[in-house]
PDB file of C-alpha atoms in Angstrom:
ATOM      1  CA  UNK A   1     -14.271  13.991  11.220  1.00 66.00           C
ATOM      2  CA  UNK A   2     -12.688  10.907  12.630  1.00 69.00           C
ATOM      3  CA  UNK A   3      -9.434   9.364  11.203  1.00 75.00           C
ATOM      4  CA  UNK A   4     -10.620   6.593   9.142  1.00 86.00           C
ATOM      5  CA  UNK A   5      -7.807   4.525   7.908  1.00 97.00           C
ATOM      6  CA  UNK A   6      -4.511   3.898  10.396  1.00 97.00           C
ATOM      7  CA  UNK A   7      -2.521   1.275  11.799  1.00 98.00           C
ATOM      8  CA  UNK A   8      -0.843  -1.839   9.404  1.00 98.00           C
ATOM      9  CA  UNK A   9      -2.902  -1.784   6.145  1.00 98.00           C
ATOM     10  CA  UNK A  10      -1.107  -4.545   3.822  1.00 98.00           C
ATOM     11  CA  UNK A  11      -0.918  -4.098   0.393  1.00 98.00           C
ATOM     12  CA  UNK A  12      -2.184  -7.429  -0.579  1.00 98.00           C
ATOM     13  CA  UNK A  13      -0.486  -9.332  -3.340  1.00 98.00           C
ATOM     14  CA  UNK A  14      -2.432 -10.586  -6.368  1.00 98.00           C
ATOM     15  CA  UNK A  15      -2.495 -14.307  -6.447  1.00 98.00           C
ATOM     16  CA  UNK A  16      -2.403 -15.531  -9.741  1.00 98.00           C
ATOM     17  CA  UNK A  17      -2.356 -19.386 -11.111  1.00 98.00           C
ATOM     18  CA  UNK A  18      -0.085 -20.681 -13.703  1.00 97.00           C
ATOM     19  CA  UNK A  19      -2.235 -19.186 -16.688  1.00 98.00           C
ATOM     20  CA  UNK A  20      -2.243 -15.952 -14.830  1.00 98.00           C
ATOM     21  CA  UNK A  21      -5.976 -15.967 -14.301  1.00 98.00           C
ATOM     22  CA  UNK A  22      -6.967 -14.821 -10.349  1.00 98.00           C
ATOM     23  CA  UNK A  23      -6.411 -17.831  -8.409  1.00 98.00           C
ATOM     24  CA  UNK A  24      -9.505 -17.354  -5.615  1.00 98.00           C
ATOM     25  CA  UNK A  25      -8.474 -19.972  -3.511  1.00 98.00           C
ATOM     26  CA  UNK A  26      -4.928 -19.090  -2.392  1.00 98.00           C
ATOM     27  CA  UNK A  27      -5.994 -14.968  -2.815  1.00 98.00           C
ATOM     28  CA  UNK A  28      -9.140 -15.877  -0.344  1.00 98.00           C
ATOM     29  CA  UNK A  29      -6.233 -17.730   1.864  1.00 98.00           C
ATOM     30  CA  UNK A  30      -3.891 -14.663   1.997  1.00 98.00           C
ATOM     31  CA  UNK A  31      -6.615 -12.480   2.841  1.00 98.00           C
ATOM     32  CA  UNK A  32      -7.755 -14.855   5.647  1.00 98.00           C
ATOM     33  CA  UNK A  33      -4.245 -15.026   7.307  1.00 98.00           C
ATOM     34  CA  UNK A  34      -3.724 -11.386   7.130  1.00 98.00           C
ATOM     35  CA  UNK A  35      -6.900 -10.903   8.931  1.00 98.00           C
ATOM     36  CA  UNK A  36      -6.229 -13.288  11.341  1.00 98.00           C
ATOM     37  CA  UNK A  37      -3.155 -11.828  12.023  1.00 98.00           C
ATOM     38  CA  UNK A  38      -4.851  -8.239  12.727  1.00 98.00           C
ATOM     39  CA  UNK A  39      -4.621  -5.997  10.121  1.00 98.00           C
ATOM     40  CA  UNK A  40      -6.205  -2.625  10.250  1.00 98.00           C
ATOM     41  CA  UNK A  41      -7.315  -2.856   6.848  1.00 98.00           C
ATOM     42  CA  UNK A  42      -6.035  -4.705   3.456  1.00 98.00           C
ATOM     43  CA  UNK A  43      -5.284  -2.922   0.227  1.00 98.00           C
ATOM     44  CA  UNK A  44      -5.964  -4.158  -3.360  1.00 98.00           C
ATOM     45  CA  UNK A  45      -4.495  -3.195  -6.675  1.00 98.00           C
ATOM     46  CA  UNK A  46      -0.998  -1.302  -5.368  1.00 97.00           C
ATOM     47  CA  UNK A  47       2.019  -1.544  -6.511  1.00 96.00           C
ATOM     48  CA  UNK A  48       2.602  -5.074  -5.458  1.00 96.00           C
ATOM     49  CA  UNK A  49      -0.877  -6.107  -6.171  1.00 98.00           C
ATOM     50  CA  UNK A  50       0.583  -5.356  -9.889  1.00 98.00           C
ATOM     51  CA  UNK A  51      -2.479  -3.727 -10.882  1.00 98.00           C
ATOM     52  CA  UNK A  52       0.280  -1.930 -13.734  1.00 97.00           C
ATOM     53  CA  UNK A  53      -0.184  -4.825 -15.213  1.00 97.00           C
ATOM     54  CA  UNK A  54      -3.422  -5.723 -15.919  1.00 98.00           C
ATOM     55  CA  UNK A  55      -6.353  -4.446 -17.896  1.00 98.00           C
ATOM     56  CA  UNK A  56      -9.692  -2.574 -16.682  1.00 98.00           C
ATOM     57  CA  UNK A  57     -11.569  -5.867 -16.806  1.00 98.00           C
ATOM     58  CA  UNK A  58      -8.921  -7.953 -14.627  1.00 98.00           C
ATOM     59  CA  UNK A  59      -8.843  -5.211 -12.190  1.00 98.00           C
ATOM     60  CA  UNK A  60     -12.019  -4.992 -11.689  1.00 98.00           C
ATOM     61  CA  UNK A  61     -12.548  -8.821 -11.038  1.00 98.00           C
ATOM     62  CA  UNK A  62      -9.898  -8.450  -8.606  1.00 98.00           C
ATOM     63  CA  UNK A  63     -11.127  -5.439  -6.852  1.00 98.00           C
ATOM     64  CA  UNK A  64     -14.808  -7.328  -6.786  1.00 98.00           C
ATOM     65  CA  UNK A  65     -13.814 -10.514  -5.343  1.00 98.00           C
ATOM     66  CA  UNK A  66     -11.424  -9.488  -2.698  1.00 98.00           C
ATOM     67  CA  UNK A  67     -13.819  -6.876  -1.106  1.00 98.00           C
ATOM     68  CA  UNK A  68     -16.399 -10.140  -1.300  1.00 98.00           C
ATOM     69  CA  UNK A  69     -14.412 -11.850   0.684  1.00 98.00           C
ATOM     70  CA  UNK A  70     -13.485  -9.653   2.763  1.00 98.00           C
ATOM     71  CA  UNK A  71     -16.977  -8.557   3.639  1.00 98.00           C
ATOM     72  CA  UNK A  72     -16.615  -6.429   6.039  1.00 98.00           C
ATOM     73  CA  UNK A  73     -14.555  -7.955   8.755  1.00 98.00           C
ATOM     74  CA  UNK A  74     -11.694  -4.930   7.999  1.00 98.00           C
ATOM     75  CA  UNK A  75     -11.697  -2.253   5.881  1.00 98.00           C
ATOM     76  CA  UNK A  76     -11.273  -2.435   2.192  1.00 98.00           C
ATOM     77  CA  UNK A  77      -9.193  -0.280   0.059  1.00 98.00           C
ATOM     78  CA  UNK A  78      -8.248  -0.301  -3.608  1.00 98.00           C
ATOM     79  CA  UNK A  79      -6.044   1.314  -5.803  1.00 98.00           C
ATOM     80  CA  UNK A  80      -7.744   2.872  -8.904  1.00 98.00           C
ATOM     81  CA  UNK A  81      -5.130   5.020  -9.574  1.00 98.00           C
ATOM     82  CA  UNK A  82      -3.395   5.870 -13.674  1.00 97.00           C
ATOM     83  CA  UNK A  83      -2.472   7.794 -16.447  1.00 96.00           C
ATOM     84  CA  UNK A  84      -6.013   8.537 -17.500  1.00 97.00           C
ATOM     85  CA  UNK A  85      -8.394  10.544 -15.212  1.00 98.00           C
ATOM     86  CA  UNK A  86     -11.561   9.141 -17.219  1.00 98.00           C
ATOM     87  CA  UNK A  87     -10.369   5.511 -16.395  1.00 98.00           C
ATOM     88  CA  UNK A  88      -9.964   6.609 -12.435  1.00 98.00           C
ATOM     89  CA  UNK A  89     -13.242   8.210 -12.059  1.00 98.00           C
ATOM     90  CA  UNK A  90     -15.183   4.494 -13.902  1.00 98.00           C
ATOM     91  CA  UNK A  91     -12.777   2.617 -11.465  1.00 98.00           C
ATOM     92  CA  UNK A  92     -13.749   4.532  -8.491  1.00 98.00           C
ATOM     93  CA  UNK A  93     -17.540   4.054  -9.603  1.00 98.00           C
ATOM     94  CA  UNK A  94     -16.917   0.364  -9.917  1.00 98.00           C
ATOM     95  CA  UNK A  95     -15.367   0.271  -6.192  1.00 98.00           C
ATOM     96  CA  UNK A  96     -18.206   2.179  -4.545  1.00 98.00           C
ATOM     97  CA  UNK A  97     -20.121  -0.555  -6.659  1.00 98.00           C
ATOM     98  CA  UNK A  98     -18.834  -3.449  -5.154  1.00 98.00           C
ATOM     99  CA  UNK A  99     -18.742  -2.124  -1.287  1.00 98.00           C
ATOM    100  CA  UNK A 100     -15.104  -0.973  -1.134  1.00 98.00           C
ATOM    101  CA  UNK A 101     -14.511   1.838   1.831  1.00 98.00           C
ATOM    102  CA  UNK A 102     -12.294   3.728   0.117  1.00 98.00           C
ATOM    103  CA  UNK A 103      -9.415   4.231  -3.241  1.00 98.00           C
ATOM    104  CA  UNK A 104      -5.787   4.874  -3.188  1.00 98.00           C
ATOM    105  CA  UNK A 105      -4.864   7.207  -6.433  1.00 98.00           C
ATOM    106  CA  UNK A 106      -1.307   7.412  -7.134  1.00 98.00           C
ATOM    107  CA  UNK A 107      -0.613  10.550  -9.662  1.00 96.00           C
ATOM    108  CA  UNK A 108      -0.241   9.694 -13.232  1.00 96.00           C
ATOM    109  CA  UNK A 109       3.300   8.337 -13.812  1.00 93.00           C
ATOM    110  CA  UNK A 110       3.775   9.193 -17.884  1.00 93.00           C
ATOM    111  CA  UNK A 111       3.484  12.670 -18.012  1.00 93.00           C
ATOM    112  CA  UNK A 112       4.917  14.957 -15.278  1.00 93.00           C
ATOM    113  CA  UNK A 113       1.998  17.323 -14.725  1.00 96.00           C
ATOM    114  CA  UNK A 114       1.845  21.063 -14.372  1.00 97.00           C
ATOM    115  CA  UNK A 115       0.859  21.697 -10.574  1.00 96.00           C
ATOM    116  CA  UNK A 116      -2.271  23.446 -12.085  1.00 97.00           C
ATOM    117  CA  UNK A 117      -3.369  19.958 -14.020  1.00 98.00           C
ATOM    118  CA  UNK A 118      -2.497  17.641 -11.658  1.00 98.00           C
ATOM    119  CA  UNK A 119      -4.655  19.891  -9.028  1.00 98.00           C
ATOM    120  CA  UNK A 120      -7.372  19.575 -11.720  1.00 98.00           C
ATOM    121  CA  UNK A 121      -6.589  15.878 -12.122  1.00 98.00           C
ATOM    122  CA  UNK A 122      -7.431  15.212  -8.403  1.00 98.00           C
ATOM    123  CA  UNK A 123     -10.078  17.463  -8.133  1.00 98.00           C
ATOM    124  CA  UNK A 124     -12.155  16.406 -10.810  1.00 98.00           C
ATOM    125  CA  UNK A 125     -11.676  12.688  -9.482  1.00 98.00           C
ATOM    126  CA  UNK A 126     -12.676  13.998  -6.237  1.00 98.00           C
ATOM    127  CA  UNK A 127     -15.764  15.688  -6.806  1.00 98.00           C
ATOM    128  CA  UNK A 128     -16.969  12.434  -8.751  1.00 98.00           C
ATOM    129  CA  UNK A 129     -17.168   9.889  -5.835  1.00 98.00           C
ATOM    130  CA  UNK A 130     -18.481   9.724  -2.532  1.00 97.00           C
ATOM    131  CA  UNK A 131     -15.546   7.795  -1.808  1.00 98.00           C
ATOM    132  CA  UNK A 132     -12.645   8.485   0.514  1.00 98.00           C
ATOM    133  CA  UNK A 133      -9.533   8.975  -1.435  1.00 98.00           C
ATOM    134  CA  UNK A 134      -6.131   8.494   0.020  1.00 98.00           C
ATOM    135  CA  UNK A 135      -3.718  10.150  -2.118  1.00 98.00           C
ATOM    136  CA  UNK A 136      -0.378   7.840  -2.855  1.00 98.00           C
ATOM    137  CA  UNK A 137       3.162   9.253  -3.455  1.00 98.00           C
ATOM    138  CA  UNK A 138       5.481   7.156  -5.110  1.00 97.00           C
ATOM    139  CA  UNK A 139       8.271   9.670  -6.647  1.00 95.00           C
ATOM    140  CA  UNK A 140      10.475   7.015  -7.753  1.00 94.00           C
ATOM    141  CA  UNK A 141       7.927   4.862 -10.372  1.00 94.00           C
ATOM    142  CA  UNK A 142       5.772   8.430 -10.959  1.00 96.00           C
ATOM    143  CA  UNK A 143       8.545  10.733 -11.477  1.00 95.00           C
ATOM    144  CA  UNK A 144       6.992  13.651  -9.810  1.00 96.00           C
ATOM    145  CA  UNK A 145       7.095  13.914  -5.970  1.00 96.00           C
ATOM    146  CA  UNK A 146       3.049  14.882  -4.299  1.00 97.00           C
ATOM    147  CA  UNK A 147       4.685  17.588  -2.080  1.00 97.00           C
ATOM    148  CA  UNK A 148       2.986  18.825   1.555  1.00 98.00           C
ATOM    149  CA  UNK A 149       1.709  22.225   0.164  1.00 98.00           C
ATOM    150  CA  UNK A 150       0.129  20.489  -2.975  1.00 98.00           C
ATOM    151  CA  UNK A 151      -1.563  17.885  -0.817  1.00 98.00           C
ATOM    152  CA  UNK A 152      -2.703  20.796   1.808  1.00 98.00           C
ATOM    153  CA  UNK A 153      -4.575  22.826  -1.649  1.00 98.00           C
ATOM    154  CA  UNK A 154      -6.839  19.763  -2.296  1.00 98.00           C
ATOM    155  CA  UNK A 155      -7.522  18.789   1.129  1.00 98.00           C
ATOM    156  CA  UNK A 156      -8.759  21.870   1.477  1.00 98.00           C
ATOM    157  CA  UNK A 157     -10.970  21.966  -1.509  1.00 97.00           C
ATOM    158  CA  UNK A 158     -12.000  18.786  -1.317  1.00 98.00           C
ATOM    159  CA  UNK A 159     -12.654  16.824   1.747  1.00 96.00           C
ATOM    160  CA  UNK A 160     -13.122  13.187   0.920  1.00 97.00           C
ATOM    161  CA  UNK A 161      -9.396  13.509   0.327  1.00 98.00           C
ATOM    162  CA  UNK A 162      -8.775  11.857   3.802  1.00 98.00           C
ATOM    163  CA  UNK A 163      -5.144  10.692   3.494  1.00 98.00           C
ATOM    164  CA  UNK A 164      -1.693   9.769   1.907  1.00 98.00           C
ATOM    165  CA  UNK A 165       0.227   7.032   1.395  1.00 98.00           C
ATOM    166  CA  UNK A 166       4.103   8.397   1.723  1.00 98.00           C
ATOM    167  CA  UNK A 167       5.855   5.871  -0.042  1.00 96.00           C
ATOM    168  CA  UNK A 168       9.112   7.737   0.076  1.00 96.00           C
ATOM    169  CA  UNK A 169      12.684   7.554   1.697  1.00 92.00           C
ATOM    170  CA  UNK A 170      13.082  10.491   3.281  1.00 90.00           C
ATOM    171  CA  UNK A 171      11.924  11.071   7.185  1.00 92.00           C
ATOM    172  CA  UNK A 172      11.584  15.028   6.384  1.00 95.00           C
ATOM    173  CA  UNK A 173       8.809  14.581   3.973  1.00 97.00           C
ATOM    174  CA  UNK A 174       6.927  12.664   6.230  1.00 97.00           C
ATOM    175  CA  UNK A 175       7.497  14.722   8.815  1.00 97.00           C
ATOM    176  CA  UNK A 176       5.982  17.679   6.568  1.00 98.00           C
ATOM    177  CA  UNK A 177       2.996  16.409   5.727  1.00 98.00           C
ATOM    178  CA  UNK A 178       2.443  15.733   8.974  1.00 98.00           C
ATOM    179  CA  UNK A 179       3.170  19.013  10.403  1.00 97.00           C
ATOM    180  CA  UNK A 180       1.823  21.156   7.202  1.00 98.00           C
ATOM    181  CA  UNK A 181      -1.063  19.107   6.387  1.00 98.00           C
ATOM    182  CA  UNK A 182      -1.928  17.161   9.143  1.00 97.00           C
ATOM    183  CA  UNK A 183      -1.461  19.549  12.127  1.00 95.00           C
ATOM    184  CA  UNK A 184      -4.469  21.808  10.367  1.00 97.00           C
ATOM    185  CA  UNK A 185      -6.389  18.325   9.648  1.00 97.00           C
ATOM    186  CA  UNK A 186      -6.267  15.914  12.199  1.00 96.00           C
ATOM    187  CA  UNK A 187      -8.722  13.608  10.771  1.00 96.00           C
ATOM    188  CA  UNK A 188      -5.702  13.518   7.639  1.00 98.00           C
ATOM    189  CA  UNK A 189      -3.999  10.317   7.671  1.00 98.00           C
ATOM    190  CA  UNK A 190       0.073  10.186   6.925  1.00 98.00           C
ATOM    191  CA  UNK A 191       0.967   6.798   6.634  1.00 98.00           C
ATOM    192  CA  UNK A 192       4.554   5.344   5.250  1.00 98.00           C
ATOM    193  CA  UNK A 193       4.791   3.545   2.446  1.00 98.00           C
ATOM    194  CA  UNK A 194       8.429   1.582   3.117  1.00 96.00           C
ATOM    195  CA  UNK A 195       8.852  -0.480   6.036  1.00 94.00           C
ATOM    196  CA  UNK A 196      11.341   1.086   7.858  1.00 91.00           C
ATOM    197  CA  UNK A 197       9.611   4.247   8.312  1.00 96.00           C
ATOM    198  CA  UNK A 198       7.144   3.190  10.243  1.00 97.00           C
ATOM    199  CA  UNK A 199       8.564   3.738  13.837  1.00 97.00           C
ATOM    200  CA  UNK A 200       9.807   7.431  13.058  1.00 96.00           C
ATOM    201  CA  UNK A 201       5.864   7.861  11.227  1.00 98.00           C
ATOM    202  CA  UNK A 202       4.348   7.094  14.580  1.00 98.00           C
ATOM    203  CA  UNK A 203       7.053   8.794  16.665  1.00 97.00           C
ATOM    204  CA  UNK A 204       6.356  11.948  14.288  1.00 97.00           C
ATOM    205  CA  UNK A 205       2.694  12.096  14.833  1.00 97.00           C
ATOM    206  CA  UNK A 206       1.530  10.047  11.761  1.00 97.00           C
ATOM    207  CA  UNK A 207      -0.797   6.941  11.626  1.00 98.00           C
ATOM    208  CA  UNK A 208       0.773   3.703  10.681  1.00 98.00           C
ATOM    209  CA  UNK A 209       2.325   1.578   7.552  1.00 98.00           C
ATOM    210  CA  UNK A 210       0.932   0.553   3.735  1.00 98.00           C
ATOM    211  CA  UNK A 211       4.048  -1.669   3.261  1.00 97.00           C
ATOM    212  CA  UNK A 212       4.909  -4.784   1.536  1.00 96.00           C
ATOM    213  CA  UNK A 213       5.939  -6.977   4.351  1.00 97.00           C
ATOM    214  CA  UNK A 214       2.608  -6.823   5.839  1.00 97.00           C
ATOM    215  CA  UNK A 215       1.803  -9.322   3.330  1.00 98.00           C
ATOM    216  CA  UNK A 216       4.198 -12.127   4.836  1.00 98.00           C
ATOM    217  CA  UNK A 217       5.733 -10.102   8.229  1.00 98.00           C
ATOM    218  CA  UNK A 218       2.619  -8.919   9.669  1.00 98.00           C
ATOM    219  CA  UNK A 219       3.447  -9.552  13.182  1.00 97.00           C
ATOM    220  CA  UNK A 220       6.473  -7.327  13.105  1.00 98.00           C
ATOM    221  CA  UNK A 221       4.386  -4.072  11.801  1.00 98.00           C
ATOM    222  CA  UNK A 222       1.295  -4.665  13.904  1.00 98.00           C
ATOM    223  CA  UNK A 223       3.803  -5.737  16.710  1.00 98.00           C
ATOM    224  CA  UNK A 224       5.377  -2.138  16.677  1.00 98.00           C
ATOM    225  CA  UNK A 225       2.216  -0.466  16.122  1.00 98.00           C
ATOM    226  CA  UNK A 226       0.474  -1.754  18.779  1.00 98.00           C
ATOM    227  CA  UNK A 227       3.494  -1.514  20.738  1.00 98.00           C
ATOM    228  CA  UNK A 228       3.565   1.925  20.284  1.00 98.00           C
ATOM    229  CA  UNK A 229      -0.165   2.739  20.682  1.00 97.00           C
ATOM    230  CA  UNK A 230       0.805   1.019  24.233  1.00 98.00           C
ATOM    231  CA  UNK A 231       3.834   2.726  24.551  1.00 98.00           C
ATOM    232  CA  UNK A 232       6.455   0.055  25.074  1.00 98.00           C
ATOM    233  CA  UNK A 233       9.130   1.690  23.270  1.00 97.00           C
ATOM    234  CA  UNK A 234      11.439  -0.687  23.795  1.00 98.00           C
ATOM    235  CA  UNK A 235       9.357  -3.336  22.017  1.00 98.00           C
ATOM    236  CA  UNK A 236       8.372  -1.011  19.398  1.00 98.00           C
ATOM    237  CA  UNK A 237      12.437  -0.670  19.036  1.00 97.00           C
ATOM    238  CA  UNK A 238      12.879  -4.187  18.904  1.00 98.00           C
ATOM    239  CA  UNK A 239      10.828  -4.726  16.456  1.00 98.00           C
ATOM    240  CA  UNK A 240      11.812  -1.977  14.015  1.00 97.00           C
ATOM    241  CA  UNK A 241      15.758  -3.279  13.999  1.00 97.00           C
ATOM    242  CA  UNK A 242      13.845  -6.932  13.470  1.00 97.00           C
ATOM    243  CA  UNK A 243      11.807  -5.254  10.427  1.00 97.00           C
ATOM    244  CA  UNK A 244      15.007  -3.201   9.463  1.00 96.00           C
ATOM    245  CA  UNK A 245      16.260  -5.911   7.555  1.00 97.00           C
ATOM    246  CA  UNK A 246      13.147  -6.779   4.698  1.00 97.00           C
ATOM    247  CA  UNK A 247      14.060  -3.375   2.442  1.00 95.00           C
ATOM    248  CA  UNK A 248      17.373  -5.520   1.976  1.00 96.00           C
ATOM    249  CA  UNK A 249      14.905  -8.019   0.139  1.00 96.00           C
ATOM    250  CA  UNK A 250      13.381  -5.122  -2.424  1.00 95.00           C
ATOM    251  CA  UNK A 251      16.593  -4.790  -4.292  1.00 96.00           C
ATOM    252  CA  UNK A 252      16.666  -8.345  -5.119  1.00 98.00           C
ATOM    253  CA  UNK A 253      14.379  -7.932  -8.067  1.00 98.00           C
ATOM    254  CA  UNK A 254      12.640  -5.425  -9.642  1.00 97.00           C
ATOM    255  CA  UNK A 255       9.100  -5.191 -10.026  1.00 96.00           C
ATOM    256  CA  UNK A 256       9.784  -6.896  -6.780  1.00 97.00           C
ATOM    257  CA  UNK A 257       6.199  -8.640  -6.452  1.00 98.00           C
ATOM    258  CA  UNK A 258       8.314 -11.855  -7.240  1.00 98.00           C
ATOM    259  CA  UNK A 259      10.249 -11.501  -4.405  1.00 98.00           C
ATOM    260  CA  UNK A 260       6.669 -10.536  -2.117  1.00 98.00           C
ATOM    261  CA  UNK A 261       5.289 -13.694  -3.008  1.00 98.00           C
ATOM    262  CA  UNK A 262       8.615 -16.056  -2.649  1.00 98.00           C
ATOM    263  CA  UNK A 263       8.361 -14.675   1.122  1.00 98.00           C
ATOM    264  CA  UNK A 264       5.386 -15.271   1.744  1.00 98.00           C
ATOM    265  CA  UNK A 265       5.724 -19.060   0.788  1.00 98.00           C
ATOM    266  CA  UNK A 266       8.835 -19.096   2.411  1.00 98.00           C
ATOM    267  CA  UNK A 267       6.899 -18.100   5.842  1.00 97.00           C
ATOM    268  CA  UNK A 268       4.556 -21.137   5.234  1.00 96.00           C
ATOM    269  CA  UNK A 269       1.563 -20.269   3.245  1.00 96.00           C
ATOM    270  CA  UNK A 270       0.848 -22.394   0.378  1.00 95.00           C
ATOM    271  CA  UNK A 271       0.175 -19.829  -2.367  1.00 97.00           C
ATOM    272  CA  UNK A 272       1.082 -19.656  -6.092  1.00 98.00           C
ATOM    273  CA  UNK A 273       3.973 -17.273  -7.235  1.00 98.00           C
ATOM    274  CA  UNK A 274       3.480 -16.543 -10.525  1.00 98.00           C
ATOM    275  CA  UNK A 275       3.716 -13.116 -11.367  1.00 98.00           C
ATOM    276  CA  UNK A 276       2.263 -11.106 -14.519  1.00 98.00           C
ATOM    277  CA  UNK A 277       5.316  -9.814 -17.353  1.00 98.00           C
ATOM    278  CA  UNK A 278       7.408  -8.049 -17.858  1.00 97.00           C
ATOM    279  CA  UNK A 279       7.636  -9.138 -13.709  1.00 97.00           C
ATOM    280  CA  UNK A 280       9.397 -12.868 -14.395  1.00 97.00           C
ATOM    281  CA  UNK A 281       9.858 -15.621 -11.613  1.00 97.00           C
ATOM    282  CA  UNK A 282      12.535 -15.027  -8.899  1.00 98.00           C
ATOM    283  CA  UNK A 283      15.945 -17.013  -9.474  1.00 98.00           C
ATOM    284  CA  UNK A 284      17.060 -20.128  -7.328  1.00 98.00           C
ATOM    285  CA  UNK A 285      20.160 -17.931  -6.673  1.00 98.00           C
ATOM    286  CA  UNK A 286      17.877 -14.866  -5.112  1.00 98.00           C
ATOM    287  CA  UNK A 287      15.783 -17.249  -3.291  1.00 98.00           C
ATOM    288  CA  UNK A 288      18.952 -18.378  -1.234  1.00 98.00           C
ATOM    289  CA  UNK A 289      19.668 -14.736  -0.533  1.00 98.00           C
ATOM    290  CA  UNK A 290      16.111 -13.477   0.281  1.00 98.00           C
ATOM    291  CA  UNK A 291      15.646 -16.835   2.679  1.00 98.00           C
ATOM    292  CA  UNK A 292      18.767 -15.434   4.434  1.00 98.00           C
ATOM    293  CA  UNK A 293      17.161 -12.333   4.884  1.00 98.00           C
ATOM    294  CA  UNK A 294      14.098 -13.635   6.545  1.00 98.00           C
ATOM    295  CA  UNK A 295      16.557 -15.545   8.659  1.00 98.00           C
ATOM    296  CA  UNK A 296      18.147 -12.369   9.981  1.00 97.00           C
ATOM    297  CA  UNK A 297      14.902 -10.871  10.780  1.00 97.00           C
ATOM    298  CA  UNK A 298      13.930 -13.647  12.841  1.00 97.00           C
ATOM    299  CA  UNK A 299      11.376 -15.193  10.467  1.00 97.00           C
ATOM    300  CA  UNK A 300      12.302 -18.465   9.339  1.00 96.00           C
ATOM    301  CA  UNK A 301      14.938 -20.697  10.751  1.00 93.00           C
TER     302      UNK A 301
END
């Protein structure tokens, strides 16, 4: 088997117009810039693609136009994951519908699961697509950390369980699920899920970056990627103390999909910022600080 998803995959924000329907236009533009900028890949319906916050119906329309649009020019994932394992396996159905090449589960994030459950969880979504899955760890919204032995059970039992999405802050985790899980499966993707784990990912043997800034930074993750695949290191370093300054932006806000969008404007593209509730709009006062940010990284003057 052949690793399927790697390099800068951008978890795409939602666009939404002022009456929070899916605005198609500036979506179809963000998708078209992120593209052009050369993504590996785009994913839907994460965490800052606020699919928390929308119903089966909106997420659906979501998932179906962006993988439209995208047709085919870079690989399409979306995020089906929730607190129901019926709702999961009709999402997953829908995206193998509509074309997508693959889902991002996260683990329920209510309950905290028995390992046995949340084995049974996984493997009962598994074994009802064709789909490959890429498992997504997000301790700090689910509660309950996806650990490298867990993750090394079901890859084992069920091989369309291709990869993970580490969105966590520790180096050592990463580094375990790279040597526990994908040392035996090198096909196994380990990609981070912040930022500023995406040089010591690569350095550690992993594959590349599911983070937000992709969205309205790309050229500093794909810069250090393919910096790294060509092994300029001291580019790749650069880069990274460049893109070590965005995680400053997260704890402006929180959900922080406000503060996604206000940087992407702020980097030039003409896209609406409204955000779905409880997310609200971001503050004059927090727009000062986050345009100061982007200043320090070298992004806007």
């Amino acid at each position: 088997m052949v690793n399927q998803f790697c390099g800068v995959i951008p978890p795409v924000s939602t666009i939404f117009d002022e009456s929070l329907q899916l605005d198609r236009t500036g979506m179809g533009q963000l998708i078209d810039f992120l593209i052009e900028a050369g993504v590996n890949g785009l994913f839907f319906l994460g965490s800052g693609g606020e699919f928390s916050q929308m119903s089966v119906a909106e997420r659906k329309e979501v998932a179906e136009f962006a993988t439209q649009y995208v047709n085919k020019r870079v690989p399409v994932l979306i995020g089906t994951g929730g607190t129901g394992t019926r709702e999961i396996i009709e999402l997953n159905k829908h995206a193998k519908e509509i074309g997508a090449d693959g889902v991002v589960i996260i683990n329920p994030y209510y309950w905290n699961l028995t390992e046995s459950n949340l084995l049974d969880h996984f493997g009962e979504i598994a074994e009802n697509t064709e789909l490959p899955i890429l498992l997504y760890n997000f301790p700090n919204l689910t509660g309950q950390d996806v650990s490298p032995e867990f993750v090394l059970q079901l890859v084992e039992k069920h091989p369309n369980i291709v990869g993970i999405k580490e969105t966590v802050d520790t180096a050592g985790h990463i580094r375990e699920m790279i040597l526990k899980v994908k040392e035996k499966y090198p096909h196994f993707s380990v990609l981070a899920g912040f930022d500023d784990h995406l040089f010591n990912t690569l350095a550690l043997g992993g594959d590349g970056v599911i983070s937000a800034s992709g969205n309205f930074a790309p050229e500093l993750t794909i810069g250090i990627y393919r910096a790294f695949q060509e092994k300029d290191y001291d580019k790749a370093i650069e880069l990274h103390r460049r893109l070590a300054y965005l995680p400053l932006m997260y704890k402006l806000d929180s959900p922080f999909v406000n503060v996604v969008k206000e940087a992407t404007r702020l980097r030039g593209m003409n896209i609406s910022t409204t955000v779905l509730p409880p997310a609200r709009a971001l503050s004059s006062e927090k727009k000062e600080v986050l345009a100061e940010i982007l200043k320090k990284a070298g992004l806007i003057e």
